[in-house]
């Protein structure tokens, strides 16, 4: 088990990550003092840029592994996925913290961030998104408290969290379905602006559904990287089993997408040769159909390289979809131009560097990864492994 001491190895790669975080912190301070115009290329035509399009929309989707894994493990009682549950929770928690930070950065008058807590805009989709993300992040922090107090001994607080854990798990599954779908609802009002290949009244469904099937793929990538970094055996049987969930959900996603295009009479636009149609075809063929086939072929999904490659395609595909909705699909109607400034890129890089450093620190000090030898035993997974200081 983990000792009571704290440890964090310093390597050249981690030093680079720390430098990136410091640069981002300085640039963020400059942005808070001098405003968005001082560090971004945002304008009246493009009020949402890299921070909302990638860090928020993609970050929330990439963090979907937390609620999808919780649903599978704690509601459907598929205990064979228990070994990856804590890692999924940690990744999700850090992803949501990054998303909240990006949201704060993108608010013009950031010092008014507290107003939604007291001035309730019931008719705003963004109001619901803000509240759901804030509450869900708080719930994840409380859920992580159960792990935290395994190392930091405080029996009374751990006992209280133990009483709360079941309602927290329920809320932790329900809330993401609300705000994941609401993020899609934001673009329903852009009926005359978003290109018809992406606009749909089913956007809320597509957003929450894709966030769900993204979860197992994200857990596979994260688990593989962690196993490489710490010299462990990857939980390949768990990854292989999760491909069934992803495969069937992606097949349903693709079928409903095609039915929706046909119903709205815009299916032919996918082949009109425009930039938008080409991007849509890439999204569907490379990032939806190809991973479905790779997951379906036993000789591919039974190999680590195969399941990881297909999972990377799934993750990139969901990011590609969100980028198409926010940028490609809107470009023709809003006019003007936007390309992120160097400072926007540096702040984004710094936030994701912080996520990586936080993940490494927590994994090396708390019982996140299952003990080797217990990883593949169904409901008896125990956590903890020794990492050299």
Short mmCIF file of C-alpha atoms in Angstrom, two decimals:
data_model
loop_
_atom_site.label_atom_id
_atom_site.label_comp_id
_atom_site.label_asym_id
_atom_site.label_seq_id
_atom_site.Cartn_x
_atom_site.Cartn_y
_atom_site.Cartn_z
CA UNK A 1 0.00 0.00 0.00
CA UNK A 2 1.01 3.63 -0.23
CA UNK A 3 3.05 5.08 2.55
CA UNK A 4 2.19 8.16 4.53
CA UNK A 5 4.93 10.21 2.88
CA UNK A 6 4.35 12.27 -0.23
CA UNK A 7 6.44 11.78 -3.34
CA UNK A 8 6.77 13.25 -6.80
CA UNK A 9 9.55 12.35 -9.16
CA UNK A 10 11.18 15.16 -11.11
CA UNK A 11 12.17 14.30 -14.67
CA UNK A 12 13.04 16.48 -17.68
CA UNK A 13 9.61 15.87 -19.15
CA UNK A 14 7.95 16.98 -15.93
CA UNK A 15 10.15 20.06 -15.77
CA UNK A 16 8.90 21.00 -19.26
CA UNK A 17 5.32 20.52 -18.07
CA UNK A 18 5.97 22.75 -15.04
CA UNK A 19 7.45 25.47 -17.27
CA UNK A 20 4.39 25.26 -19.51
CA UNK A 21 2.09 25.66 -16.48
CA UNK A 22 4.06 28.70 -15.25
CA UNK A 23 3.87 30.38 -18.68
CA UNK A 24 0.13 29.73 -18.83
CA UNK A 25 -0.34 31.10 -15.31
CA UNK A 26 1.49 34.31 -16.21
CA UNK A 27 -0.47 34.70 -19.47
CA UNK A 28 -3.75 34.06 -17.63
CA UNK A 29 -2.91 36.73 -15.07
CA UNK A 30 -2.21 39.14 -17.94
CA UNK A 31 -5.55 38.22 -19.54
CA UNK A 32 -7.45 38.82 -16.25
CA UNK A 33 -5.85 42.25 -15.87
CA UNK A 34 -6.02 43.52 -19.46
CA UNK A 35 -9.00 41.58 -20.88
CA UNK A 36 -9.64 39.06 -23.66
CA UNK A 37 -8.48 41.37 -26.45
CA UNK A 38 -4.98 41.52 -25.01
CA UNK A 39 -4.24 37.81 -25.49
CA UNK A 40 -6.85 36.38 -27.89
CA UNK A 41 -7.89 36.80 -31.53
CA UNK A 42 -11.59 36.62 -30.63
CA UNK A 43 -13.86 39.13 -32.36
CA UNK A 44 -17.56 39.96 -32.79
CA UNK A 45 -17.97 37.23 -35.44
CA UNK A 46 -16.09 34.63 -33.40
CA UNK A 47 -16.84 35.18 -29.70
CA UNK A 48 -16.10 31.52 -28.95
CA UNK A 49 -12.60 30.36 -29.74
CA UNK A 50 -10.09 27.74 -28.69
CA UNK A 51 -10.93 27.80 -24.98
CA UNK A 52 -14.65 27.14 -25.47
CA UNK A 53 -14.36 25.01 -28.61
CA UNK A 54 -11.57 22.72 -27.41
CA UNK A 55 -10.96 23.09 -23.69
CA UNK A 56 -14.62 23.26 -22.67
CA UNK A 57 -16.61 21.32 -25.27
CA UNK A 58 -13.93 18.71 -25.97
CA UNK A 59 -12.70 18.65 -22.36
CA UNK A 60 -16.18 17.87 -21.06
CA UNK A 61 -16.61 15.13 -23.65
CA UNK A 62 -13.17 13.64 -22.95
CA UNK A 63 -14.05 13.55 -19.26
CA UNK A 64 -17.07 11.37 -20.05
CA UNK A 65 -15.25 8.27 -18.86
CA UNK A 66 -16.19 9.10 -15.29
CA UNK A 67 -19.95 8.90 -15.55
CA UNK A 68 -20.01 6.14 -18.17
CA UNK A 69 -17.74 3.93 -16.06
CA UNK A 70 -19.74 4.71 -12.92
CA UNK A 71 -22.94 3.71 -14.71
CA UNK A 72 -21.46 0.43 -15.96
CA UNK A 73 -19.76 -0.51 -12.67
CA UNK A 74 -22.12 0.79 -9.98
CA UNK A 75 -25.54 0.64 -11.68
CA UNK A 76 -25.18 -2.25 -14.11
CA UNK A 77 -22.88 -4.04 -11.60
CA UNK A 78 -20.32 -5.07 -14.21
CA UNK A 79 -17.63 -5.60 -11.58
CA UNK A 80 -15.05 -6.74 -14.12
CA UNK A 81 -14.59 -3.05 -14.98
CA UNK A 82 -13.92 -2.14 -11.34
CA UNK A 83 -10.10 -2.01 -11.82
CA UNK A 84 -10.40 1.03 -14.09
CA UNK A 85 -13.14 2.85 -12.14
CA UNK A 86 -10.85 5.00 -9.97
CA UNK A 87 -8.61 6.02 -12.86
CA UNK A 88 -11.70 7.00 -14.86
CA UNK A 89 -12.99 9.09 -11.93
CA UNK A 90 -9.64 10.86 -11.59
CA UNK A 91 -9.39 11.67 -15.30
CA UNK A 92 -12.94 12.94 -15.31
CA UNK A 93 -12.40 15.13 -12.24
CA UNK A 94 -9.27 16.74 -13.70
CA UNK A 95 -10.99 17.20 -17.06
CA UNK A 96 -13.87 19.08 -15.45
CA UNK A 97 -11.50 21.30 -13.46
CA UNK A 98 -9.77 22.22 -16.74
CA UNK A 99 -13.15 22.94 -18.33
CA UNK A 100 -14.17 25.24 -15.47
CA UNK A 101 -10.84 27.07 -15.75
CA UNK A 102 -11.33 27.56 -19.50
CA UNK A 103 -14.87 28.84 -18.88
CA UNK A 104 -13.55 31.39 -16.38
CA UNK A 105 -10.88 32.50 -18.86
CA UNK A 106 -13.46 33.03 -21.58
CA UNK A 107 -15.87 35.17 -19.53
CA UNK A 108 -15.41 38.76 -20.63
CA UNK A 109 -16.00 40.19 -17.16
CA UNK A 110 -14.54 37.24 -15.27
CA UNK A 111 -14.98 38.95 -11.89
CA UNK A 112 -18.76 38.43 -12.30
CA UNK A 113 -18.37 34.65 -12.43
CA UNK A 114 -20.31 34.30 -9.14
CA UNK A 115 -23.50 35.90 -10.47
CA UNK A 116 -25.18 32.71 -11.79
CA UNK A 117 -25.16 31.39 -8.23
CA UNK A 118 -27.42 34.25 -7.10
CA UNK A 119 -29.14 35.57 -10.27
CA UNK A 120 -30.96 32.62 -11.75
CA UNK A 121 -31.51 32.70 -15.51
CA UNK A 122 -33.96 29.84 -15.79
CA UNK A 123 -34.44 30.27 -19.54
CA UNK A 124 -30.75 30.08 -20.44
CA UNK A 125 -29.18 26.81 -21.55
CA UNK A 126 -25.80 28.16 -20.44
CA UNK A 127 -27.22 28.70 -16.94
CA UNK A 128 -28.13 25.00 -16.74
CA UNK A 129 -24.72 24.02 -18.13
CA UNK A 130 -22.91 26.22 -15.59
CA UNK A 131 -24.86 24.82 -12.64
CA UNK A 132 -24.60 21.19 -13.73
CA UNK A 133 -20.85 21.40 -14.36
CA UNK A 134 -20.25 23.20 -11.05
CA UNK A 135 -22.32 20.71 -9.04
CA UNK A 136 -20.89 17.69 -10.85
CA UNK A 137 -17.32 18.86 -10.26
CA UNK A 138 -18.14 19.27 -6.56
CA UNK A 139 -19.62 15.77 -6.48
CA UNK A 140 -16.50 14.32 -8.08
CA UNK A 141 -14.34 16.08 -5.49
CA UNK A 142 -16.47 14.49 -2.74
CA UNK A 143 -16.26 11.08 -4.45
CA UNK A 144 -12.49 11.46 -4.60
CA UNK A 145 -12.58 12.23 -0.87
CA UNK A 146 -13.21 8.52 -0.29
CA UNK A 147 -9.82 7.82 -1.88
CA UNK A 148 -8.14 10.84 -0.27
CA UNK A 149 -8.99 9.76 3.26
CA UNK A 150 -7.48 6.33 2.66
CA UNK A 151 -4.09 8.09 2.83
CA UNK A 152 -4.90 11.13 4.95
CA UNK A 153 -6.36 9.41 7.97
CA UNK A 154 -9.56 11.05 9.17
CA UNK A 155 -12.00 8.26 10.11
CA UNK A 156 -14.91 10.58 10.96
CA UNK A 157 -14.92 12.34 7.56
CA UNK A 158 -14.40 9.06 5.71
CA UNK A 159 -17.36 7.61 7.57
CA UNK A 160 -19.55 10.58 6.61
CA UNK A 161 -18.48 10.25 2.96
CA UNK A 162 -19.30 6.57 3.17
CA UNK A 163 -22.92 7.44 4.03
CA UNK A 164 -23.05 9.92 1.17
CA UNK A 165 -21.41 7.84 -1.54
CA UNK A 166 -24.57 6.19 -2.94
CA UNK A 167 -26.54 9.43 -3.55
CA UNK A 168 -23.33 11.01 -4.86
CA UNK A 169 -22.93 8.19 -7.38
CA UNK A 170 -26.54 8.61 -8.54
CA UNK A 171 -26.14 12.37 -8.96
CA UNK A 172 -22.77 11.80 -10.60
CA UNK A 173 -24.45 9.73 -13.31
CA UNK A 174 -27.55 11.89 -13.81
CA UNK A 175 -25.93 15.35 -13.94
CA UNK A 176 -23.49 14.67 -16.83
CA UNK A 177 -26.34 13.44 -19.03
CA UNK A 178 -28.00 16.83 -18.48
CA UNK A 179 -25.12 19.15 -19.25
CA UNK A 180 -23.58 16.95 -21.96
CA UNK A 181 -26.88 17.15 -23.84
CA UNK A 182 -27.28 20.86 -22.99
CA UNK A 183 -23.96 21.60 -24.67
CA UNK A 184 -25.56 20.23 -27.83
CA UNK A 185 -28.70 22.29 -27.16
CA UNK A 186 -26.60 25.46 -27.35
CA UNK A 187 -26.33 24.92 -31.10
CA UNK A 188 -30.00 24.13 -31.75
CA UNK A 189 -30.70 27.87 -31.67
CA UNK A 190 -28.12 28.28 -34.47
CA UNK A 191 -30.57 26.71 -36.92
CA UNK A 192 -29.75 29.23 -39.68
CA UNK A 193 -26.03 29.33 -38.95
CA UNK A 194 -24.78 25.80 -38.31
CA UNK A 195 -24.28 23.79 -41.52
CA UNK A 196 -27.17 21.30 -41.98
CA UNK A 197 -24.88 18.26 -41.88
CA UNK A 198 -24.28 19.02 -38.20
CA UNK A 199 -27.37 20.98 -37.14
CA UNK A 200 -30.17 18.78 -35.89
CA UNK A 201 -32.86 18.74 -33.25
CA UNK A 202 -31.07 15.56 -32.12
CA UNK A 203 -27.86 17.45 -31.29
CA UNK A 204 -28.41 17.00 -27.51
CA UNK A 205 -28.73 13.24 -28.04
CA UNK A 206 -25.66 13.09 -30.30
CA UNK A 207 -23.57 15.02 -27.75
CA UNK A 208 -24.47 12.91 -24.72
CA UNK A 209 -24.34 9.62 -26.67
CA UNK A 210 -20.90 10.34 -28.14
CA UNK A 211 -19.61 11.43 -24.71
CA UNK A 212 -20.75 8.06 -23.34
CA UNK A 213 -19.11 5.86 -25.98
CA UNK A 214 -16.01 8.05 -25.77
CA UNK A 215 -15.57 7.06 -22.11
CA UNK A 216 -14.31 3.47 -22.61
CA UNK A 217 -11.98 4.60 -25.40
CA UNK A 218 -10.52 7.33 -23.20
CA UNK A 219 -10.05 4.88 -20.32
CA UNK A 220 -8.24 2.49 -22.68
CA UNK A 221 -5.78 5.16 -23.80
CA UNK A 222 -5.22 6.48 -20.31
CA UNK A 223 -4.76 2.97 -18.87
CA UNK A 224 -2.28 2.03 -21.59
CA UNK A 225 -0.20 5.19 -21.10
CA UNK A 226 -0.20 4.67 -17.33
CA UNK A 227 0.89 1.05 -17.69
CA UNK A 228 3.75 2.08 -19.99
CA UNK A 229 4.83 4.91 -17.69
CA UNK A 230 4.91 2.72 -14.56
CA UNK A 231 6.10 -0.54 -16.11
CA UNK A 232 2.84 -2.40 -15.47
CA UNK A 233 0.89 -4.89 -17.56
CA UNK A 234 -2.01 -3.14 -19.32
CA UNK A 235 -5.50 -4.41 -18.41
CA UNK A 236 -6.02 -5.75 -21.95
CA UNK A 237 -8.94 -8.11 -21.06
CA UNK A 238 -10.81 -5.15 -19.56
CA UNK A 239 -10.07 -2.98 -22.60
CA UNK A 240 -11.21 -5.74 -24.97
CA UNK A 241 -14.44 -6.23 -23.09
CA UNK A 242 -15.21 -2.51 -23.16
CA UNK A 243 -14.97 -2.46 -26.95
CA UNK A 244 -18.34 -4.25 -27.11
CA UNK A 245 -20.00 -1.31 -25.35
CA UNK A 246 -18.32 1.22 -27.63
CA UNK A 247 -19.01 -0.76 -30.80
CA UNK A 248 -22.75 -1.11 -30.30
CA UNK A 249 -23.14 2.49 -29.15
CA UNK A 250 -21.24 3.75 -32.21
CA UNK A 251 -23.35 1.59 -34.54
CA UNK A 252 -26.52 3.08 -33.03
CA UNK A 253 -24.97 6.58 -33.31
CA UNK A 254 -24.18 6.05 -37.00
CA UNK A 255 -27.61 4.61 -37.86
CA UNK A 256 -29.50 7.44 -36.13
CA UNK A 257 -27.20 9.98 -37.80
CA UNK A 258 -28.06 8.60 -41.24
CA UNK A 259 -31.79 8.42 -40.48
CA UNK A 260 -31.71 12.02 -39.23
CA UNK A 261 -29.96 13.26 -42.38
CA UNK A 262 -32.49 11.46 -44.57
CA UNK A 263 -35.46 12.69 -42.53
CA UNK A 264 -34.32 16.31 -42.87
CA UNK A 265 -33.59 15.86 -46.58
CA UNK A 266 -29.93 16.88 -46.34
CA UNK A 267 -28.27 13.50 -46.92
CA UNK A 268 -27.15 14.55 -50.41
CA UNK A 269 -25.20 17.50 -48.96
CA UNK A 270 -22.66 15.00 -47.65
CA UNK A 271 -21.54 14.43 -51.24
CA UNK A 272 -21.72 17.94 -52.75
CA UNK A 273 -17.92 18.32 -52.70
CA UNK A 274 -17.87 21.36 -50.40
CA UNK A 275 -15.34 21.81 -47.60
CA UNK A 276 -18.06 21.02 -45.07
CA UNK A 277 -19.11 17.81 -46.85
CA UNK A 278 -15.50 16.61 -47.03
CA UNK A 279 -14.99 17.26 -43.32
CA UNK A 280 -18.25 15.46 -42.54
CA UNK A 281 -17.24 12.43 -44.64
CA UNK A 282 -13.86 12.27 -42.89
CA UNK A 283 -15.65 12.41 -39.53
CA UNK A 284 -18.05 9.58 -40.43
CA UNK A 285 -15.70 7.28 -42.38
CA UNK A 286 -12.38 7.66 -40.55
CA UNK A 287 -13.58 8.32 -37.02
CA UNK A 288 -16.88 6.38 -36.83
CA UNK A 289 -16.98 3.53 -39.36
CA UNK A 290 -13.27 2.63 -39.25
CA UNK A 291 -13.10 2.12 -35.44
CA UNK A 292 -16.37 0.16 -35.58
CA UNK A 293 -14.79 -2.28 -38.05
CA UNK A 294 -11.55 -2.43 -36.06
CA UNK A 295 -13.45 -3.24 -32.86
CA UNK A 296 -15.52 -5.85 -34.70
CA UNK A 297 -12.54 -7.80 -36.09
CA UNK A 298 -11.23 -10.22 -33.38
CA UNK A 299 -7.67 -10.31 -34.75
CA UNK A 300 -7.47 -6.52 -34.26
CA UNK A 301 -9.36 -5.97 -31.00
CA UNK A 302 -7.53 -8.83 -29.27
CA UNK A 303 -4.21 -7.05 -29.78
CA UNK A 304 -3.18 -4.13 -27.61
CA UNK A 305 -2.09 -2.06 -30.62
CA UNK A 306 -5.44 -2.74 -32.29
CA UNK A 307 -7.69 -1.74 -29.41
CA UNK A 308 -5.55 1.31 -28.62
CA UNK A 309 -5.47 2.47 -32.26
CA UNK A 310 -9.24 2.13 -32.57
CA UNK A 311 -9.70 3.95 -29.26
CA UNK A 312 -7.46 6.81 -30.43
CA UNK A 313 -9.64 7.11 -33.55
CA UNK A 314 -12.76 7.27 -31.36
CA UNK A 315 -11.30 9.98 -29.11
CA UNK A 316 -9.95 12.05 -32.02
CA UNK A 317 -13.26 11.56 -33.80
CA UNK A 318 -15.31 13.10 -30.99
CA UNK A 319 -12.86 16.03 -30.80
CA UNK A 320 -13.11 16.32 -34.60
CA UNK A 321 -16.91 16.38 -34.33
CA UNK A 322 -16.93 19.15 -31.72
CA UNK A 323 -14.46 21.17 -33.83
CA UNK A 324 -16.71 20.74 -36.87
CA UNK A 325 -19.75 21.91 -34.92
CA UNK A 326 -18.03 24.95 -33.40
CA UNK A 327 -15.79 26.02 -36.29
CA UNK A 328 -16.28 24.21 -39.64
CA UNK A 329 -20.08 24.21 -39.51
CA UNK A 330 -20.33 27.87 -38.44
CA UNK A 331 -17.63 29.43 -40.67
CA UNK A 332 -19.78 29.98 -43.77
CA UNK A 333 -22.58 31.84 -41.94
CA UNK A 334 -20.74 33.97 -39.37
CA UNK A 335 -18.13 35.35 -41.78
CA UNK A 336 -14.91 36.98 -40.67
CA UNK A 337 -11.99 34.86 -39.62
CA UNK A 338 -10.47 33.48 -36.45
CA UNK A 339 -7.28 31.64 -35.66
CA UNK A 340 -6.12 31.28 -32.05
CA UNK A 341 -3.27 33.52 -30.94
CA UNK A 342 -0.01 32.11 -29.61
CA UNK A 343 -1.15 33.03 -26.09
CA UNK A 344 -4.36 31.06 -26.49
CA UNK A 345 -2.35 28.02 -27.52
CA UNK A 346 0.12 28.50 -24.66
CA UNK A 347 -2.63 28.81 -22.04
CA UNK A 348 -4.38 25.74 -23.42
CA UNK A 349 -1.08 23.82 -23.40
CA UNK A 350 -0.44 24.95 -19.83
CA UNK A 351 -3.85 23.79 -18.63
CA UNK A 352 -3.39 20.32 -20.12
CA UNK A 353 0.15 20.21 -18.72
CA UNK A 354 -1.33 20.92 -15.30
CA UNK A 355 -3.76 18.04 -15.84
CA UNK A 356 -0.87 15.69 -16.64
CA UNK A 357 1.15 16.78 -13.60
CA UNK A 358 -1.85 16.49 -11.28
CA UNK A 359 -2.61 13.01 -12.64
CA UNK A 360 0.98 11.87 -12.08
CA UNK A 361 1.11 13.28 -8.56
CA UNK A 362 -2.20 11.71 -7.53
CA UNK A 363 -1.44 8.31 -9.10
CA UNK A 364 1.92 8.20 -7.31
CA UNK A 365 0.47 9.10 -3.93
CA UNK A 366 -3.03 7.60 -3.83
CA UNK A 367 -4.49 4.18 -4.55
CA UNK A 368 -5.74 4.82 -8.07
CA UNK A 369 -4.31 1.96 -10.13
CA UNK A 370 -5.17 -1.63 -9.12
CA UNK A 371 -2.50 -3.81 -7.64
CA UNK A 372 -0.97 -6.05 -10.23
CA UNK A 373 -2.27 -9.58 -9.85
CA UNK A 374 -5.66 -8.22 -8.79
CA UNK A 375 -6.43 -6.19 -11.88
CA UNK A 376 -8.16 -9.00 -13.70
CA UNK A 377 -10.02 -10.54 -10.80
CA UNK A 378 -13.57 -9.31 -11.06
CA UNK A 379 -14.95 -7.80 -7.86
CA UNK A 380 -11.86 -8.28 -5.74
CA UNK A 381 -9.75 -5.53 -7.26
CA UNK A 382 -7.51 -3.93 -4.69
CA UNK A 383 -5.60 -0.76 -5.26
CA UNK A 384 -2.10 0.36 -4.66
CA UNK A 385 1.30 -0.11 -6.13
CA UNK A 386 4.69 1.18 -5.21
CA UNK A 387 6.26 3.90 -7.27
CA UNK A 388 9.85 4.85 -6.61
CA UNK A 389 10.26 8.31 -5.15
#
